[in-house]
mmCIF file of C-alpha atoms and ligand atoms in Angstrom:
data_model
loop_
_atom_site.group_PDB
_atom_site.id
_atom_site.type_symbol
_atom_site.label_atom_id
_atom_site.label_comp_id
_atom_site.label_asym_id
_atom_site.label_seq_id
_atom_site.Cartn_x
_atom_site.Cartn_y
_atom_site.Cartn_z
ATOM 1 C CA MET A 1 8.236 -12.853 -8.517
ATOM 2 C CA GLY A 2 11.164 -15.011 -6.857
ATOM 3 C CA LEU A 3 12.680 -13.901 -3.320
ATOM 4 C CA SER A 4 15.659 -12.366 -5.321
ATOM 5 C CA THR A 5 14.063 -9.407 -5.473
ATOM 6 C CA MET A 6 13.667 -8.988 -2.219
ATOM 7 C CA PRO A 7 17.146 -6.842 -1.062
ATOM 8 C CA ARG A 8 17.603 -7.504 2.237
ATOM 9 C CA MET A 9 14.193 -9.325 3.054
ATOM 10 C CA GLY A 10 15.135 -13.098 3.695
ATOM 11 C CA ALA A 11 11.436 -14.619 2.981
ATOM 12 C CA ASP A 12 9.386 -14.256 1.454
ATOM 13 C CA PRO A 13 7.745 -11.198 3.107
ATOM 14 C CA TYR A 14 3.790 -11.673 2.226
ATOM 15 C CA THR A 15 3.321 -15.236 3.424
ATOM 16 C CA GLU A 16 3.484 -12.970 7.769
ATOM 17 C CA CYS A 17 2.576 -9.517 5.998
ATOM 18 C CA ARG A 18 4.808 -6.595 8.253
ATOM 19 C CA LEU A 19 5.459 -4.599 5.253
ATOM 20 C CA CYS A 20 4.517 -1.254 6.638
ATOM 21 C CA PRO A 21 3.397 0.184 11.521
ATOM 22 C CA ARG A 22 0.204 -1.893 10.564
ATOM 23 C CA GLU A 23 2.377 -5.347 11.503
ATOM 24 C CA CYS A 24 -0.298 -6.885 10.247
ATOM 25 C CA ARG A 25 0.929 -10.615 10.072
ATOM 26 C CA VAL A 26 -1.823 -12.269 7.552
ATOM 27 C CA ASP A 27 -0.552 -13.797 4.545
ATOM 28 C CA ARG A 28 -1.782 -11.880 1.581
ATOM 29 C CA ARG A 29 0.982 -14.895 -0.818
ATOM 30 C CA ALA A 30 -2.201 -16.630 -0.096
ATOM 31 C CA GLY A 31 -5.442 -13.641 -0.594
ATOM 32 C CA ARG A 32 -5.559 -12.434 2.929
ATOM 33 C CA ARG A 33 -6.150 -8.633 2.732
ATOM 34 C CA GLY A 34 -4.771 -6.494 5.467
ATOM 35 C CA ARG A 35 -5.488 -2.678 6.750
ATOM 36 C CA CYS A 36 -4.226 -1.851 3.121
ATOM 37 C CA GLY A 37 -6.665 -3.787 0.987
ATOM 38 C CA GLU A 38 -4.644 -5.546 -1.121
ATOM 39 C CA THR A 39 -3.493 -8.955 -1.634
ATOM 40 C CA ALA A 40 0.570 -10.291 -2.804
ATOM 41 C CA ASP A 41 -1.430 -8.936 -6.108
ATOM 42 C CA LEU A 42 0.606 -5.755 -7.423
ATOM 43 C CA ARG A 43 -2.621 -3.432 -8.610
ATOM 44 C CA VAL A 44 -1.907 -0.182 -10.114
ATOM 45 C CA ALA A 45 -4.239 2.713 -11.679
ATOM 46 C CA SER A 46 -2.573 4.822 -13.658
ATOM 47 C CA ILE A 47 0.851 5.276 -15.233
ATOM 48 C CA VAL A 48 1.180 8.694 -16.106
ATOM 49 C CA ALA A 49 3.324 11.533 -16.670
ATOM 50 C CA HIS A 50 1.994 14.446 -14.373
ATOM 51 C CA PHE A 51 3.193 17.356 -14.497
ATOM 52 C CA GLY A 52 0.977 18.690 -10.567
ATOM 53 C CA GLU A 53 4.109 17.840 -9.279
ATOM 54 C CA GLU A 54 6.647 20.471 -7.764
ATOM 55 C CA PRO A 55 8.661 21.694 -10.466
ATOM 56 C CA PRO A 56 12.040 19.691 -10.271
ATOM 57 C CA ILE A 57 9.702 16.361 -10.082
ATOM 58 C CA SER A 58 7.650 17.220 -12.621
ATOM 59 C CA GLY A 59 10.744 18.760 -14.987
ATOM 60 C CA THR A 60 9.754 19.813 -18.098
ATOM 61 C CA ARG A 61 8.900 16.556 -19.870
ATOM 62 C CA GLY A 62 6.998 15.360 -16.897
ATOM 63 C CA SER A 63 7.576 12.381 -13.835
ATOM 64 C CA GLY A 64 6.789 9.261 -14.409
ATOM 65 C CA THR A 65 4.070 8.484 -11.492
ATOM 66 C CA ILE A 66 2.747 4.561 -11.151
ATOM 67 C CA PHE A 67 -0.528 4.799 -8.761
ATOM 68 C CA LEU A 68 -0.598 2.353 -7.131
ATOM 69 C CA SER A 69 -3.774 0.514 -6.118
ATOM 70 C CA GLY A 70 -4.701 1.143 -1.151
ATOM 71 C CA CYS A 71 -2.797 2.124 0.895
ATOM 72 C CA SER A 72 -1.493 1.709 4.623
ATOM 73 C CA SER A 73 -2.913 4.603 5.606
ATOM 74 C CA GLY A 74 -5.967 4.779 5.054
ATOM 75 C CA CYS A 75 -6.530 8.345 6.245
ATOM 76 C CA VAL A 76 -9.695 9.220 5.708
ATOM 77 C CA PHE A 77 -9.505 12.682 4.085
ATOM 78 C CA CYS A 78 -7.718 11.095 0.700
ATOM 79 C CA GLN A 79 -7.138 12.970 -2.151
ATOM 80 C CA ASN A 80 -6.495 9.520 -4.467
ATOM 81 C CA TRP A 81 -9.155 8.077 -2.253
ATOM 82 C CA GLN A 82 -10.834 6.052 -5.472
ATOM 83 C CA ILE A 83 -7.085 4.265 -5.300
ATOM 84 C CA SER A 84 -6.306 4.008 -1.527
ATOM 85 C CA ILE A 85 -10.117 3.337 -0.097
ATOM 86 C CA GLU A 86 -12.167 1.666 -2.979
ATOM 87 C CA HIS A 87 -9.076 0.550 -3.989
ATOM 88 C CA LEU A 88 -10.039 1.069 -7.927
ATOM 89 C CA GLY A 89 -6.043 0.032 -10.344
ATOM 90 C CA ALA A 90 -5.456 -3.583 -12.700
ATOM 91 C CA THR A 91 -3.503 -6.542 -11.751
ATOM 92 C CA LEU A 92 -0.158 -6.246 -13.735
ATOM 93 C CA THR A 93 2.400 -9.708 -14.166
ATOM 94 C CA PRO A 94 5.716 -8.340 -13.084
ATOM 95 C CA ASP A 95 6.271 -8.361 -16.717
ATOM 96 C CA GLU A 96 3.022 -6.052 -17.844
ATOM 97 C CA PHE A 97 4.371 -3.834 -15.085
ATOM 98 C CA GLU A 98 7.614 -3.627 -16.154
ATOM 99 C CA GLN A 99 6.364 -3.686 -19.884
ATOM 100 C CA GLN A 100 4.345 -0.546 -19.019
ATOM 101 C CA ALA A 101 6.897 1.812 -17.048
ATOM 102 C CA ARG A 102 9.322 1.318 -20.345
ATOM 103 C CA GLU A 103 5.899 2.726 -22.842
ATOM 104 C CA LEU A 104 6.529 5.598 -19.980
ATOM 105 C CA LEU A 105 10.330 5.689 -20.316
ATOM 106 C CA VAL A 106 10.340 5.679 -24.307
ATOM 107 C CA ARG A 107 6.435 7.638 -24.720
ATOM 108 C CA HIS A 108 7.001 10.300 -22.661
ATOM 109 C CA GLY A 109 10.650 10.238 -21.940
ATOM 110 C CA VAL A 110 9.468 11.393 -18.435
ATOM 111 C CA HIS A 111 12.174 12.308 -16.274
ATOM 112 C CA ASN A 112 11.328 9.645 -13.404
ATOM 113 C CA LEU A 113 10.227 7.067 -11.743
ATOM 114 C CA ASN A 114 7.602 8.164 -8.715
ATOM 115 C CA PHE A 115 5.992 4.953 -6.949
ATOM 116 C CA VAL A 116 2.221 6.336 -5.814
ATOM 117 C CA THR A 117 2.500 4.900 -2.088
ATOM 118 C CA PRO A 118 4.734 2.531 -2.690
ATOM 119 C CA ASP A 119 5.519 0.384 0.518
ATOM 120 C CA HIS A 120 2.515 -1.776 0.443
ATOM 121 C CA VAL A 121 3.884 -3.727 -2.096
ATOM 122 C CA TRP A 122 7.743 -2.775 -2.395
ATOM 123 C CA PRO A 123 8.949 -6.529 -3.348
ATOM 124 C CA GLN A 124 7.337 -5.911 -7.048
ATOM 125 C CA ILE A 125 8.392 -1.774 -6.461
ATOM 126 C CA ALA A 126 11.776 -3.068 -5.966
ATOM 127 C CA ASP A 127 12.036 -5.466 -8.412
ATOM 128 C CA LEU A 128 11.063 -3.320 -11.014
ATOM 129 C CA CYS A 129 13.312 -0.773 -10.345
ATOM 130 C CA ARG A 130 17.088 -4.701 -10.346
ATOM 131 C CA ARG A 131 15.082 -5.184 -14.549
ATOM 132 C CA LEU A 132 14.957 -2.015 -14.981
ATOM 133 C CA ARG A 133 18.392 -0.644 -13.529
ATOM 134 C CA ALA A 134 19.371 -3.745 -15.380
ATOM 135 C CA ALA A 135 18.436 -3.140 -18.135
ATOM 136 C CA GLY A 136 19.947 -0.114 -18.321
ATOM 137 C CA VAL A 137 17.400 2.639 -17.072
ATOM 138 C CA THR A 138 19.373 5.892 -15.949
ATOM 139 C CA VAL A 139 15.991 7.338 -14.683
ATOM 140 C CA PRO A 140 15.846 8.334 -10.087
ATOM 141 C CA PHE A 141 13.734 6.626 -8.839
ATOM 142 C CA LEU A 142 11.153 8.679 -6.847
ATOM 143 C CA PHE A 143 9.466 7.310 -4.042
ATOM 144 C CA ASN A 144 6.134 9.675 -3.115
ATOM 145 C CA SER A 145 5.387 8.780 0.170
ATOM 146 C CA SER A 146 2.314 9.637 3.331
ATOM 147 C CA GLY A 147 5.470 9.059 5.074
ATOM 148 C CA TYR A 148 3.717 6.363 7.368
ATOM 149 C CA HIS A 149 6.639 3.894 7.830
ATOM 150 C CA ARG A 150 8.721 1.145 9.448
ATOM 151 C CA PRO A 151 12.100 3.883 10.138
ATOM 152 C CA GLU A 152 14.013 0.232 9.368
ATOM 153 C CA MET A 153 12.334 0.198 6.412
ATOM 154 C CA VAL A 154 14.298 2.747 4.850
ATOM 155 C CA ALA A 155 17.357 1.300 4.348
ATOM 156 C CA GLU A 156 15.433 -1.290 2.292
ATOM 157 C CA TYR A 157 14.365 1.700 -0.136
ATOM 158 C CA ALA A 158 17.239 3.141 -0.305
ATOM 159 C CA GLN A 159 18.395 0.892 -2.094
ATOM 160 C CA TRP A 160 16.912 1.548 -4.968
ATOM 161 C CA MET A 161 15.053 5.493 -4.735
ATOM 162 C CA ASP A 162 17.300 8.386 -5.043
ATOM 163 C CA ILE A 163 14.505 10.785 -4.399
ATOM 164 C CA PHE A 164 12.114 10.567 -0.965
ATOM 165 C CA LEU A 165 8.955 12.587 -1.562
ATOM 166 C CA PRO A 166 8.082 11.542 2.039
ATOM 167 C CA ASP A 167 4.508 13.254 2.725
ATOM 168 C CA PHE A 168 4.923 14.832 6.823
ATOM 169 C CA LYS A 169 1.088 14.593 8.069
ATOM 170 C CA PHE A 170 0.596 15.067 11.170
ATOM 171 C CA ALA A 171 2.763 16.081 14.282
ATOM 172 C CA LEU A 172 0.196 15.647 17.388
ATOM 173 C CA PRO A 173 -1.136 12.585 18.130
ATOM 174 C CA GLU A 174 -4.030 12.764 18.170
ATOM 175 C CA LEU A 175 -4.706 14.011 15.531
ATOM 176 C CA ALA A 176 -3.491 10.908 13.149
ATOM 177 C CA ALA A 177 -5.478 8.954 15.356
ATOM 178 C CA ARG A 178 -8.644 10.486 14.996
ATOM 179 C CA VAL A 179 -7.818 10.696 10.627
ATOM 180 C CA MET A 180 -5.475 7.596 9.914
ATOM 181 C CA GLY A 181 -6.018 5.048 13.726
ATOM 182 C CA ASP A 182 -2.598 5.539 14.776
ATOM 183 C CA ALA A 183 -1.132 7.996 16.572
ATOM 184 C CA ARG A 184 1.952 6.347 15.908
ATOM 185 C CA TYR A 185 2.373 8.486 13.134
ATOM 186 C CA PRO A 186 4.402 11.827 13.887
ATOM 187 C CA GLU A 187 7.603 10.116 16.025
ATOM 188 C CA LEU A 188 7.402 6.588 12.897
ATOM 189 C CA ALA A 189 7.343 9.790 10.693
ATOM 190 C CA LEU A 190 10.443 12.081 11.992
ATOM 191 C CA GLU A 191 12.535 8.819 12.711
ATOM 192 C CA SER A 192 11.582 7.634 9.031
ATOM 193 C CA LEU A 193 12.684 10.765 7.568
ATOM 194 C CA ARG A 194 15.962 10.855 9.688
ATOM 195 C CA ARG A 195 16.992 7.462 8.284
ATOM 196 C CA MET A 196 16.528 9.582 4.536
ATOM 197 C CA VAL A 197 18.280 12.666 4.475
ATOM 198 C CA GLU A 198 21.035 10.549 6.303
ATOM 199 C CA ALA A 199 20.698 7.814 2.570
ATOM 200 C CA ARG A 200 19.454 10.894 0.265
ATOM 201 C CA GLY A 201 20.158 13.971 1.153
ATOM 202 C CA PHE A 202 18.565 17.463 0.654
ATOM 203 C CA LEU A 203 16.874 17.260 -3.116
ATOM 204 C CA GLU A 204 19.188 18.319 -5.788
ATOM 205 C CA PRO A 205 20.015 19.983 -7.604
ATOM 206 C CA TRP A 206 17.344 22.979 -6.127
ATOM 207 C CA ASP A 207 15.937 24.384 -9.706
ATOM 208 C CA PRO A 208 12.813 26.434 -8.407
ATOM 209 C CA SER A 209 12.787 27.242 -12.541
ATOM 210 C CA GLY A 210 12.199 23.033 -14.001
ATOM 211 C CA GLN A 211 13.999 22.915 -16.541
ATOM 212 C CA THR A 212 17.385 21.538 -14.696
ATOM 213 C CA PRO A 213 15.093 17.879 -12.890
ATOM 214 C CA ALA A 214 16.465 17.026 -9.487
ATOM 215 C CA GLU A 215 18.188 13.820 -9.360
ATOM 216 C CA ARG A 216 18.230 12.823 -5.457
ATOM 217 C CA GLY A 217 17.169 13.771 -2.715
ATOM 218 C CA VAL A 218 14.554 14.033 0.079
ATOM 219 C CA LEU A 219 11.363 16.995 -0.371
ATOM 220 C CA VAL A 220 8.850 16.894 2.626
ATOM 221 C CA ARG A 221 5.305 17.973 2.133
ATOM 222 C CA HIS A 222 3.361 18.947 4.133
ATOM 223 C CA LEU A 223 -1.169 19.415 2.996
ATOM 224 C CA VAL A 224 -2.479 21.854 4.513
ATOM 225 C CA LEU A 225 -5.832 20.460 6.614
ATOM 226 C CA PRO A 226 -9.045 22.254 6.947
ATOM 227 C CA GLY A 227 -8.988 23.755 10.602
ATOM 228 C CA GLU A 228 -6.219 22.064 11.280
ATOM 229 C CA VAL A 229 -4.095 25.353 11.802
ATOM 230 C CA GLU A 230 -1.642 24.658 14.415
ATOM 231 C CA ASN A 231 -0.862 20.849 13.494
ATOM 232 C CA SER A 232 0.744 22.509 10.543
ATOM 233 C CA ARG A 233 2.598 25.132 13.141
ATOM 234 C CA GLN A 234 3.515 22.396 14.539
ATOM 235 C CA VAL A 235 4.874 20.146 12.266
ATOM 236 C CA LEU A 236 6.877 22.857 10.419
ATOM 237 C CA ARG A 237 8.415 23.856 13.974
ATOM 238 C CA GLN A 238 10.148 19.369 14.301
ATOM 239 C CA LEU A 239 11.237 19.445 10.955
ATOM 240 C CA ARG A 240 13.193 23.405 11.181
ATOM 241 C CA ARG A 241 13.948 21.782 15.197
ATOM 242 C CA GLU A 242 14.895 18.436 13.053
ATOM 243 C CA PHE A 243 16.457 19.207 10.011
ATOM 244 C CA GLY A 244 17.363 23.049 10.254
ATOM 245 C CA ARG A 245 16.078 25.912 6.919
ATOM 246 C CA HIS A 246 17.278 24.370 3.977
ATOM 247 C CA LEU A 247 15.060 21.465 3.837
ATOM 248 C CA PRO A 248 13.343 21.034 1.319
ATOM 249 C CA LEU A 249 9.076 21.455 1.640
ATOM 250 C CA SER A 250 6.174 21.721 -0.069
ATOM 251 C CA VAL A 251 3.391 23.411 2.164
ATOM 252 C CA MET A 252 0.242 22.997 -0.043
ATOM 253 C CA SER A 253 -3.114 23.706 0.414
ATOM 254 C CA GLN A 254 -4.080 22.375 -2.556
ATOM 255 C CA PHE A 255 -6.879 20.089 0.351
ATOM 256 C CA ARG A 256 -10.772 18.807 -1.151
ATOM 257 C CA PRO A 257 -13.857 17.281 1.150
ATOM 258 C CA ASN A 258 -13.571 13.588 -0.418
ATOM 259 C CA PRO A 259 -16.961 12.733 -0.439
ATOM 260 C CA ARG A 260 -16.108 10.372 2.925
ATOM 261 C CA CYS A 261 -15.176 14.416 4.636
ATOM 262 C CA LEU A 262 -18.579 15.607 3.067
ATOM 263 C CA GLU A 263 -20.210 12.152 4.949
ATOM 264 C CA SER A 264 -18.756 12.564 8.014
ATOM 265 C CA GLY A 265 -18.664 15.867 8.788
ATOM 266 C CA PHE A 266 -14.874 16.208 10.012
ATOM 267 C CA LEU A 267 -12.632 17.733 7.206
ATOM 268 C CA ASP A 268 -15.315 18.480 5.137
ATOM 269 C CA ARG A 269 -14.439 21.479 3.744
ATOM 270 C CA ARG A 270 -11.307 23.769 1.618
ATOM 271 C CA VAL A 271 -9.002 25.448 3.791
ATOM 272 C CA THR A 272 -9.104 29.560 4.060
ATOM 273 C CA ALA A 273 -7.150 31.890 2.563
ATOM 274 C CA ALA A 274 -6.628 33.217 6.196
ATOM 275 C CA GLU A 275 -5.673 30.018 7.365
ATOM 276 C CA TYR A 276 -3.116 28.869 4.741
ATOM 277 C CA ALA A 277 -1.415 32.621 5.272
ATOM 278 C CA ALA A 278 -1.216 31.909 9.053
ATOM 279 C CA VAL A 279 1.022 28.580 7.771
ATOM 280 C CA VAL A 280 3.087 30.458 5.268
ATOM 281 C CA ALA A 281 3.592 33.491 8.069
ATOM 282 C CA GLU A 282 4.390 30.216 9.940
ATOM 283 C CA VAL A 283 6.914 29.062 7.404
ATOM 284 C CA GLU A 284 8.479 33.006 7.436
ATOM 285 C CA HIS A 285 9.041 32.878 10.432
ATOM 286 C CA LEU A 286 11.435 29.507 11.087
ATOM 287 C CA GLY A 287 13.290 30.644 8.423
ATOM 288 C CA PHE A 288 12.805 27.962 5.928
ATOM 289 C CA GLU A 289 14.470 28.612 2.009
ATOM 290 C CA ASN A 290 13.902 26.290 0.053
ATOM 291 C CA VAL A 291 10.183 26.314 0.502
ATOM 292 C CA TRP A 292 7.131 25.855 -2.063
ATOM 293 C CA ILE A 293 3.932 27.529 -1.502
ATOM 294 C CA GLN A 294 0.823 27.854 -3.630
ATOM 295 C CA PRO A 295 -0.921 30.805 -2.684
ATOM 296 C CA GLU A 296 -3.403 30.402 -6.138
ATOM 297 C CA PRO A 297 -5.538 27.079 -5.761
ATOM 298 C CA LEU A 298 -3.563 24.205 -7.569
ATOM 299 C CA SER A 299 -6.045 23.109 -11.416
ATOM 300 C CA GLU A 300 -9.315 21.700 -11.048
ATOM 301 C CA ASP A 301 -7.708 19.854 -13.597
ATOM 302 C CA PHE A 302 -4.943 18.334 -10.988
ATOM 303 C CA THR A 303 -7.734 16.371 -9.127
ATOM 304 C CA PRO A 304 -8.259 12.808 -9.830
ATOM 305 C CA ASP A 305 -10.770 11.224 -12.038
ATOM 306 C CA PHE A 306 -9.525 7.641 -11.540
ATOM 307 C CA ARG A 307 -12.094 5.727 -13.344
ATOM 308 C CA ARG A 308 -11.323 7.748 -16.400
ATOM 309 C CA ASN A 309 -8.198 6.437 -19.065
ATOM 310 C CA ARG A 310 -6.909 10.332 -18.535
ATOM 311 C CA PRO A 311 -7.544 10.739 -14.529
ATOM 312 C CA PHE A 312 -5.860 14.271 -14.884
ATOM 313 C CA ARG A 313 -6.903 16.228 -17.086
ATOM 314 C CA ALA A 314 -4.090 18.182 -17.742
ATOM 315 C CA ASN A 315 -1.481 15.000 -18.266
ATOM 316 C CA PRO A 316 -1.689 12.980 -20.495
ATOM 317 C CA PRO A 317 -4.209 9.902 -20.789
ATOM 318 C CA SER A 318 -2.629 7.444 -18.242
ATOM 319 C CA ILE A 319 -1.162 3.754 -20.026
ATOM 320 C CA VAL A 320 -2.824 0.751 -17.858
ATOM 321 C CA ALA A 321 -5.142 -0.433 -20.654
ATOM 322 C CA GLN A 322 -7.059 -3.090 -18.348
ATOM 323 C CA SER A 323 -10.298 -1.953 -16.993
ATOM 324 C CA HIS A 324 -9.898 -0.944 -13.416
ATOM 325 C CA GLN A 325 -11.895 -2.692 -10.627
ATOM 326 C CA PRO A 326 -12.235 -2.342 -7.319
ATOM 327 C CA PRO A 327 -10.971 -6.190 -6.235
ATOM 328 C CA ASP A 328 -13.226 -9.850 -6.154
ATOM 329 C CA GLU A 329 -13.913 -9.364 -2.433
HETATM 330 S S1 SF4 B 401 1.433 -3.769 4.260
HETATM 331 FE FE1 SF4 B 401 -0.286 -4.068 4.719
HETATM 332 S S2 SF4 B 401 -1.076 -6.755 5.117
HETATM 333 FE FE2 SF4 B 401 1.665 -4.918 5.267
HETATM 334 S S3 SF4 B 401 1.709 -4.553 7.244
HETATM 335 FE FE3 SF4 B 401 1.251 -3.272 6.537
HETATM 336 S S4 SF4 B 401 -1.312 -3.002 6.087
HETATM 337 FE FE4 SF4 B 401 -0.870 -4.773 6.913
#
């Protein structure tokens, strides 16, 4: 891919990678892998019309969701562990990537393109966005992320992204250190979020029915973890203090322990109804106005298995046609 495709990034960022806060400085162009586990190749696990996002994101025709292999956060509890930890996925050239994204838009008429954990492959994402905009594609582009970023990268993302959908996972540094090995997560996520809100404002239009899909802005997600209600309370208090009660927020109860959690005994169960209710009580106490809560567990049909061509049974099959393989060692 030509360097001209990387907005304001100067030299090829893959040769001494500092795309995320890990700042591994490895030469991914030479086939090395840093913490995210990916070389400079773009690898994609699924490209699908997804109906499991919040209503303004999924709308009525689905969110055009692109699940990218690898992840810079590497949380032990990752719900998409098959692609973030096991690195399932298929390598796509820039032309293949563009062709499959276009197919998603044409075949399903999705409301947006939703890039899941795009930070570690940002050069290819920016390249695709540039190509699609040049070709007249007008749907919003959506940055769906862990919240773990170098804050100075947000300006790069905002050149192409209309909607930001970041997690705010941890307010407690010690929990962040235990789960993903970086106690700086709370400060990095908060500063990145400030910059996202500054760049795009809050999610709008705000239509909980999904009839009028969102076009721009920020929606923050928080996944409640088993045994970690105090972390959730601190997350909510920080967000309320920083952004006020109108911040669009999605408080999720859908945590399921992955095989690593079950083996280690850490975060090895579902969230109880009482735990989730305690977090929702804090949401109400703080007066948040624009909130999605999940009183009922999400349908099992939205529990993905990325080894299938249809990772989510509730969605149509994935467009990525190549066999799903972990990368060669
Ligand atoms: S994107 Fe990957 S290689 Fe680059 S700094 Fe982050 S974890 Fe390291």
